[in-house]
Amino acid sequence: MNRVITIGREFGSGGRELGRRLSEHLKFAYYDQEIISEISRRTALSEQYVQAIVEHQPSVSFPINIGRSFYPAPTPVFDQERSVYREQARIITEMAQKSDCVIVGRCGDYILREYKPLRIFVYADMQSKIKRCREKAPEEEKMTDKELKQCILGIDKKRAKYYQFYTGHKWGDRLNYDLCINTSGTVIKEVVPAVAKMFDE
Amino acid sequence: MNRVITIGREFGSGGRELGRRLSEHLKFAYYDQEIISEISRRTALSEQYVQAIVEHQPSVSFPINIGRSFYPAPTPVFDQERSVYREQARIITEMAQKSDCVIVGRCGDYILREYKPLRIFVYADMQSKIKRCREKAPEEEKMTDKELKQCILGIDKKRAKYYQFYTGHKWGDRLNYDLCINTSGTVIKEVVPAVAKMFDE
């Protein structure tokens, strides 16, 4: 059975970067945008729309099938979200069947539970998350710290709701993870070798 | 400045074993019973009594100065507990001044915060904790699982209260730790090299 690492993460904690670097270090596959493209291909929904759904954004204001010539009779938005989840789960499972891999977010820990993945949760204090967000997206510099904090909390709230809905478990609850890593004041690439070693044991 | 690792842990999670093995692996000092003996020596309280205080057990039923010839005028129990805490904090600080070390429990993360310790929290699911307790103390075999669970929860409740009282922080809250490790189904000695590597980075 292939080896799997799943990463849950607070927004701004650097969890995605940790996932990508871990996959490079361990020579595991890392899927991210590929998952979106594949869902889009299979469902004939636009990538933009799929992205919005998997990021748990309000979906009603998006055109559903931009750039697509055909989509079966419209279903209620909620059904569509569930279809996207199911398709995503199927794709993630296929990926894990294909090779060792790292999956960031997407309820990967739950979907791939039979693979006994190393389940990591990445978190940080608010100050570090604000700092990391500003470094990654300087265009957000117009936001005050207070606004950015609200934004970060809002995104995590959606992640928690999504995770709870599809897994029945509490997002971020340490018992759902093997390892919780605080990245406050941490340079992500420096912790990669140790985390990778955790997986070897 | 010497390097310090502190370990908070749920009862039955194997945190103490992890601390001891980490200290051996890294060739750091590991203090445990030595701290009790030293407090006893400095306060002229019996080791048994000191042990009971630092383990947050009800203290009134213990004779205070067994085997000691002298103890200054009795103070209320609560004052005594605070004196023991203060003495313990002083001893832990002296130990950290002396060499690299691993400190398990005892609010070590808070007392030694200026050393910027690697702060680890060790936890596990209830089933694993019950199993670990039974392996370590077969004499508890007469307790039912339910009784043992109550006992484990009770001890952790006391730890949480003690930690909160002396540090003002919430025990087990991930933001107070750098790394939280789930030891459910884990053989402690197998995770030691990875955790040690985490410290090297």
Coordinates of C-alpha atoms in Angstrom, one line a residue:
Chain A
M1 CA 0.0 0.0 0.0
N2 CA 1.4 3.4 -0.9
R3 CA 2.4 5.8 1.8
V4 CA 0.4 8.9 2.4
I5 CA 0.9 12.1 4.4
T6 CA -2.1 14.4 4.9
I7 CA -1.9 17.9 6.1
G8 CA -4.7 19.9 7.8
R9 CA -3.7 23.5 8.4
E10 CA -4.9 26.8 9.7
F11 CA -4.9 29.5 7.0
G12 CA -1.6 31.4 7.1
S13 CA 0.3 28.7 9.0
G14 CA 2.4 27.6 6.0
G15 CA 0.8 24.1 5.9
R16 CA 0.7 24.1 2.1
E17 CA 4.3 25.0 1.8
L18 CA 5.2 22.3 4.3
G19 CA 3.2 19.8 2.2
R20 CA 5.0 20.8 -1.0
R21 CA 8.4 20.7 0.6
L22 CA 7.8 17.4 2.3
S23 CA 6.7 15.8 -1.0
E24 CA 9.9 17.1 -2.6
H25 CA 12.1 15.9 0.3
L26 CA 10.5 12.4 0.3
K27 CA 10.0 12.2 -3.5
F28 CA 6.2 11.7 -3.0
A29 CA 3.6 13.0 -5.4
Y30 CA 2.0 16.3 -4.5
Y31 CA -1.3 17.1 -6.0
D32 CA -3.0 20.5 -5.7
Q33 CA -4.2 22.3 -8.8
E34 CA -4.2 18.9 -10.6
I35 CA -7.1 17.9 -8.4
I36 CA -9.2 20.9 -9.4
S37 CA -8.4 20.4 -13.1
E38 CA -9.4 16.8 -12.9
I39 CA -12.7 17.5 -11.1
S40 CA -13.4 20.2 -13.7
R41 CA -12.7 17.7 -16.5
R42 CA -14.9 15.0 -15.0
T43 CA -17.8 17.2 -14.0
A44 CA -17.7 19.7 -16.9
L45 CA -17.8 22.5 -14.3
S46 CA -15.4 25.4 -14.7
E47 CA -12.1 25.2 -12.8
Q48 CA -13.0 28.6 -11.2
Y49 CA -16.3 27.3 -10.0
V50 CA -14.8 24.0 -8.7
Q51 CA -12.0 26.0 -6.9
A52 CA -14.6 28.1 -5.3
I53 CA -16.5 25.1 -4.1
V54 CA -13.6 23.2 -2.7
E55 CA -12.5 26.4 -0.9
H56 CA -15.9 26.7 0.6
Q57 CA -16.6 30.1 -0.9
P58 CA -20.1 31.3 -1.4
S59 CA -21.0 29.7 -4.7
V60 CA -24.1 31.4 -6.0
S61 CA -22.4 34.4 -7.7
F62 CA -20.2 32.3 -10.0
P63 CA -21.1 31.3 -13.5
I64 CA -21.3 27.5 -13.4
N65 CA -20.0 26.3 -16.7
I66 CA -17.9 29.0 -18.3
G67 CA -16.0 27.7 -21.2
R68 CA -17.8 24.4 -21.1
S69 CA -20.2 23.5 -23.9
F70 CA -22.4 21.1 -21.9
Y71 CA -23.7 20.6 -18.4
P72 CA -26.5 18.2 -17.5
A73 CA -29.7 19.7 -16.1
P74 CA -28.9 22.1 -13.3
T75 CA -29.1 20.7 -9.8
P76 CA -29.4 22.7 -6.6
V77 CA -26.1 24.2 -5.6
F78 CA -25.9 22.0 -2.5
D79 CA -26.2 18.8 -4.6
Q80 CA -23.5 20.2 -6.8
E81 CA -21.2 20.8 -3.9
R82 CA -21.7 17.3 -2.7
S83 CA -21.0 16.0 -6.2
V84 CA -17.7 17.9 -6.3
Y85 CA -16.8 16.5 -2.9
R86 CA -17.5 12.9 -4.1
E87 CA -15.5 13.5 -7.3
Q88 CA -12.7 14.9 -5.3
A89 CA -12.7 12.0 -2.9
R90 CA -12.6 9.6 -5.9
I91 CA -9.7 11.4 -7.5
I92 CA -7.7 11.6 -4.2
T93 CA -8.2 7.9 -3.7
E94 CA -7.0 7.1 -7.3
M95 CA -4.0 9.3 -6.6
A96 CA -3.1 7.4 -3.5
Q97 CA -3.5 4.1 -5.4
K98 CA -1.1 5.3 -8.0
S99 CA 1.9 6.4 -5.8
D100 CA 3.1 7.7 -2.4
C101 CA 1.6 11.1 -2.0
V102 CA 1.1 14.2 0.2
I103 CA -2.4 15.7 0.3
V104 CA -3.1 19.1 1.7
G105 CA -6.5 19.8 3.1
R106 CA -9.6 18.4 1.2
C107 CA -10.4 16.0 4.1
G108 CA -7.6 13.8 2.8
D109 CA -7.0 12.3 6.3
Y110 CA -10.5 11.0 6.3
I111 CA -10.8 10.0 2.7
L112 CA -7.6 8.0 2.8
R113 CA -8.0 6.7 6.4
E114 CA -7.5 3.1 5.1
Y115 CA -4.0 4.0 4.1
K116 CA -3.2 4.9 7.7
P117 CA -1.7 8.2 6.6
L118 CA 0.6 10.3 8.8
R119 CA -1.9 13.0 9.7
I120 CA -0.3 16.3 10.3
F121 CA -2.0 19.5 11.5
V122 CA -0.2 22.8 11.1
Y123 CA -1.1 25.8 13.2
A124 CA 0.4 29.1 14.4
D125 CA -0.4 32.1 16.5
M126 CA -2.3 34.9 14.9
Q127 CA 0.6 37.3 14.6
S128 CA 2.7 34.7 12.6
K129 CA -0.3 34.0 10.4
I130 CA -0.8 37.6 9.6
K131 CA 2.9 38.0 8.9
R132 CA 2.9 35.0 6.6
C133 CA -0.2 36.2 4.7
R134 CA 1.4 39.6 4.1
E135 CA 4.6 38.0 2.8
K136 CA 2.7 35.8 0.4
A137 CA 0.2 38.3 -0.8
P138 CA 1.5 41.8 -0.6
E139 CA -1.6 43.1 -2.3
E140 CA -3.4 42.5 1.0
E141 CA -1.3 45.2 2.5
K142 CA -4.2 47.6 2.3
M143 CA -6.0 45.5 4.9
T144 CA -5.5 46.4 8.5
D145 CA -4.3 43.7 10.9
K146 CA -7.8 43.5 12.3
E147 CA -9.3 43.0 8.9
L148 CA -6.7 40.3 8.0
K149 CA -7.4 38.5 11.2
Q150 CA -11.1 38.5 10.6
C151 CA -10.4 37.1 7.1
I152 CA -8.1 34.4 8.5
L153 CA -10.7 33.4 11.1
G154 CA -13.4 33.4 8.6
I155 CA -11.6 31.0 6.2
D156 CA -10.8 28.6 9.1
K157 CA -14.4 28.7 10.2
K158 CA -15.4 27.5 6.7
R159 CA -12.7 24.8 6.7
A160 CA -14.0 23.6 10.1
K161 CA -17.6 23.5 8.9
Y162 CA -16.7 21.7 5.7
Y163 CA -14.5 19.1 7.5
Q164 CA -17.2 18.5 10.1
F165 CA -19.8 18.1 7.5
Y166 CA -18.0 15.5 5.4
T167 CA -16.1 13.6 8.1
G168 CA -18.2 14.0 11.2
H169 CA -15.1 15.0 13.1
K170 CA -13.9 18.2 14.6
W171 CA -11.4 20.0 12.5
G172 CA -8.2 20.8 14.4
D173 CA -9.0 18.4 17.2
R174 CA -5.6 16.9 18.1
L175 CA -7.0 13.4 18.4
N176 CA -7.7 13.4 14.7
Y177 CA -4.0 14.0 14.0
D178 CA -0.7 12.2 14.7
L179 CA 1.4 15.3 14.8
C180 CA 0.5 19.0 15.4
I181 CA 3.2 21.5 14.4
N182 CA 3.3 25.1 15.6
T183 CA 4.9 27.1 12.9
S184 CA 5.0 30.4 14.8
G185 CA 8.3 32.0 14.1
T186 CA 9.4 28.9 12.1
V187 CA 11.1 28.7 8.8
I188 CA 9.1 25.9 7.2
K189 CA 11.9 24.4 5.1
E190 CA 13.9 23.9 8.3
V191 CA 11.4 21.6 9.9
V192 CA 11.0 19.4 6.8
P193 CA 13.8 16.9 7.4
A194 CA 12.6 16.2 11.0
V195 CA 9.0 15.7 9.9
A196 CA 10.1 13.5 7.0
K197 CA 12.1 11.4 9.5
M198 CA 8.9 11.1 11.6
F199 CA 7.4 9.4 8.7
D200 CA 10.3 7.0 8.2
E201 CA 10.0 5.6 11.7
Chain B
M1 CA 22.4 29.3 26.7
N2 CA 21.8 25.6 27.4
R3 CA 19.2 23.8 25.3
V4 CA 16.0 22.7 26.9
I5 CA 13.2 20.4 26.0
T6 CA 10.0 20.5 28.0
I7 CA 7.3 17.9 27.9
G8 CA 3.7 18.3 28.9
R9 CA 1.7 15.1 28.7
E10 CA -1.6 13.4 29.4
F11 CA -1.5 10.7 32.0
G12 CA -0.9 7.4 30.3
S13 CA 0.4 8.9 27.0
G14 CA 4.0 7.8 27.5
G15 CA 5.3 11.4 27.8
R16 CA 7.6 10.6 30.6
E17 CA 9.2 7.7 28.7
L18 CA 9.6 10.0 25.7
G19 CA 11.3 12.5 27.8
R20 CA 13.7 10.0 29.3
R21 CA 14.5 8.4 26.0
L22 CA 15.0 11.8 24.3
S23 CA 17.5 12.8 27.0
E24 CA 19.4 9.6 26.4
H25 CA 19.4 10.0 22.7
L26 CA 20.5 13.6 22.8
K27 CA 22.8 13.2 25.9
F28 CA 20.8 15.8 27.8
A29 CA 20.3 15.7 31.5
Y30 CA 17.0 14.3 32.7
Y31 CA 15.8 15.2 36.1
D32 CA 12.8 13.6 37.8
Q33 CA 13.1 12.1 41.2
E34 CA 16.2 14.3 41.8
I35 CA 13.9 17.3 41.8
I36 CA 11.8 15.9 44.5
S37 CA 14.8 14.9 46.6
E38 CA 16.3 18.4 46.3
I39 CA 13.0 20.1 47.2
S40 CA 12.8 17.8 50.2
R41 CA 16.3 18.6 51.2
R42 CA 15.8 22.4 50.9
T43 CA 12.4 22.6 52.6
A44 CA 12.9 19.8 55.1
L45 CA 9.6 18.4 54.0
S46 CA 9.5 14.6 53.5
E47 CA 10.0 13.3 50.0
Q48 CA 6.7 11.6 50.2
Y49 CA 4.9 14.8 51.1
V50 CA 6.7 16.8 48.4
Q51 CA 5.8 14.1 45.8
A52 CA 2.2 14.3 46.8
I53 CA 2.2 18.1 46.4
V54 CA 3.9 18.2 43.0
E55 CA 1.5 15.5 41.9
H56 CA -1.3 17.6 43.1
Q57 CA -2.7 15.0 45.4
P58 CA -4.8 15.9 48.4
S59 CA -2.2 16.8 50.9
V60 CA -4.0 16.8 54.3
S61 CA -3.7 13.2 55.0
F62 CA 0.1 13.1 54.8
P63 CA 2.4 13.5 57.7
I64 CA 4.4 16.6 56.9
N65 CA 7.9 16.0 58.2
I66 CA 8.4 12.2 58.6
G67 CA 12.0 11.5 59.1
R68 CA 12.9 15.1 59.5
S69 CA 13.9 16.5 62.8
F70 CA 12.9 20.1 62.3
Y71 CA 10.4 22.1 60.4
P72 CA 9.7 25.8 61.0
A73 CA 6.3 26.8 62.5
P74 CA 3.6 25.1 60.4
T75 CA 2.0 27.3 57.7
P76 CA -1.3 26.7 56.0
V77 CA -1.2 23.9 53.5
F78 CA -1.8 26.2 50.6
D79 CA 1.2 28.3 51.5
Q80 CA 3.2 25.2 51.7
E81 CA 2.2 24.1 48.2
R82 CA 3.2 27.5 46.9
S83 CA 6.6 27.2 48.6
V84 CA 7.1 23.8 47.1
Y85 CA 6.3 25.3 43.7
R86 CA 8.7 28.2 44.1
E87 CA 11.4 25.9 45.3
Q88 CA 10.8 23.5 42.4
A89 CA 10.9 26.5 39.9
R90 CA 14.3 27.6 41.5
I91 CA 15.7 24.1 41.2
I92 CA 14.6 23.6 37.6
T93 CA 16.1 26.9 36.7
E94 CA 19.4 26.0 38.3
M95 CA 19.4 22.7 36.4
A96 CA 18.8 24.5 33.1
Q97 CA 21.7 26.8 33.9
K98 CA 23.9 23.8 34.5
S99 CA 23.4 21.8 31.3
D100 CA 21.2 20.9 28.4
C101 CA 18.2 19.2 29.8
V102 CA 14.8 17.6 29.4
I103 CA 12.1 18.5 31.9
V104 CA 8.8 16.5 32.1
G105 CA 5.8 18.3 33.5
R106 CA 6.2 20.7 36.5
C107 CA 5.3 23.8 34.3
G108 CA 8.8 23.5 32.9
D109 CA 7.8 25.2 29.7
Y110 CA 6.7 28.2 31.6
I111 CA 9.5 28.3 34.2
L112 CA 12.2 28.0 31.5
R113 CA 10.5 30.2 28.9
E114 CA 13.5 32.4 28.6
Y115 CA 15.5 29.4 27.3
K116 CA 13.1 29.2 24.4
P117 CA 12.6 25.4 25.0
L118 CA 11.2 23.0 22.5
R119 CA 7.8 22.6 24.1
I120 CA 6.3 19.2 23.4
F121 CA 2.9 18.0 24.4
V122 CA 2.2 14.3 24.3
Y123 CA -1.3 12.9 24.1
A124 CA -3.2 9.8 23.0
D125 CA -6.7 8.4 22.7
M126 CA -8.3 6.9 25.9
Q127 CA -8.0 3.3 24.7
S128 CA -4.2 3.6 24.3
K129 CA -3.8 5.4 27.6
I130 CA -5.7 2.7 29.4
K131 CA -3.6 0.0 27.7
R132 CA -0.3 1.8 28.6
C133 CA -1.4 2.2 32.2
R134 CA -2.2 -1.5 32.5
E135 CA 1.2 -2.5 31.0
K136 CA 3.0 -0.2 33.4
A137 CA 1.1 -1.0 36.5
P138 CA -0.4 -4.5 36.4
E139 CA -1.6 -4.1 39.9
E140 CA -4.3 -1.8 38.5
E141 CA -5.8 -4.8 36.7
K142 CA -8.5 -5.0 39.3
M143 CA -9.9 -1.7 38.1
T144 CA -12.4 -1.8 35.3
D145 CA -11.7 0.2 32.2
K146 CA -14.3 2.7 33.4
E147 CA -12.6 3.2 36.7
L148 CA -9.2 3.5 35.1
K149 CA -10.6 6.1 32.6
Q150 CA -12.1 8.1 35.5
C151 CA -8.7 7.9 37.2
I152 CA -6.8 9.1 34.1
L153 CA -9.3 12.0 33.6
G154 CA -9.0 13.0 37.2
I155 CA -5.2 13.2 37.2
D156 CA -5.3 15.3 34.0
K157 CA -7.9 17.6 35.5
K158 CA -5.5 18.2 38.4
R159 CA -2.6 18.8 36.0
A160 CA -4.7 21.3 34.1
K161 CA -5.7 23.1 37.2
Y162 CA -2.1 23.3 38.6
Y163 CA -0.8 24.5 35.2
Q164 CA -3.4 27.1 34.9
F165 CA -2.8 28.3 38.4
Y166 CA 0.9 28.8 38.1
T167 CA 1.2 29.8 34.5
G168 CA -2.1 31.5 33.7
H169 CA -2.2 29.4 30.5
K170 CA -4.5 26.6 29.4
W171 CA -2.9 23.2 29.8
G172 CA -2.9 21.2 26.6
D173 CA -3.8 24.2 24.4
R174 CA -1.7 23.7 21.3
L175 CA -0.6 27.3 21.1
N176 CA 1.4 26.8 24.2
Y177 CA 3.5 24.0 22.5
D178 CA 5.7 23.7 19.5
L179 CA 4.9 20.1 18.8
C180 CA 2.0 17.9 19.9
I181 CA 2.5 14.2 19.4
N182 CA -0.2 11.6 19.4
T183 CA 1.2 8.4 20.8
S184 CA -1.9 6.2 20.2
G185 CA -0.6 2.9 18.9
T186 CA 2.9 4.3 18.9
V187 CA 6.0 2.6 20.2
I188 CA 7.7 5.5 22.0
K189 CA 11.2 4.6 21.3
E190 CA 10.5 4.6 17.6
V191 CA 9.6 8.3 17.4
V192 CA 12.6 9.4 19.5
P193 CA 15.0 10.0 16.6
A194 CA 12.6 12.1 14.6
V195 CA 11.7 14.3 17.6
A196 CA 15.4 14.6 18.4
K197 CA 15.9 15.8 14.8
M198 CA 13.2 18.3 15.2
F199 CA 15.3 19.8 17.9
D200 CA 18.4 19.9 15.8
E201 CA 16.8 22.0 13.1

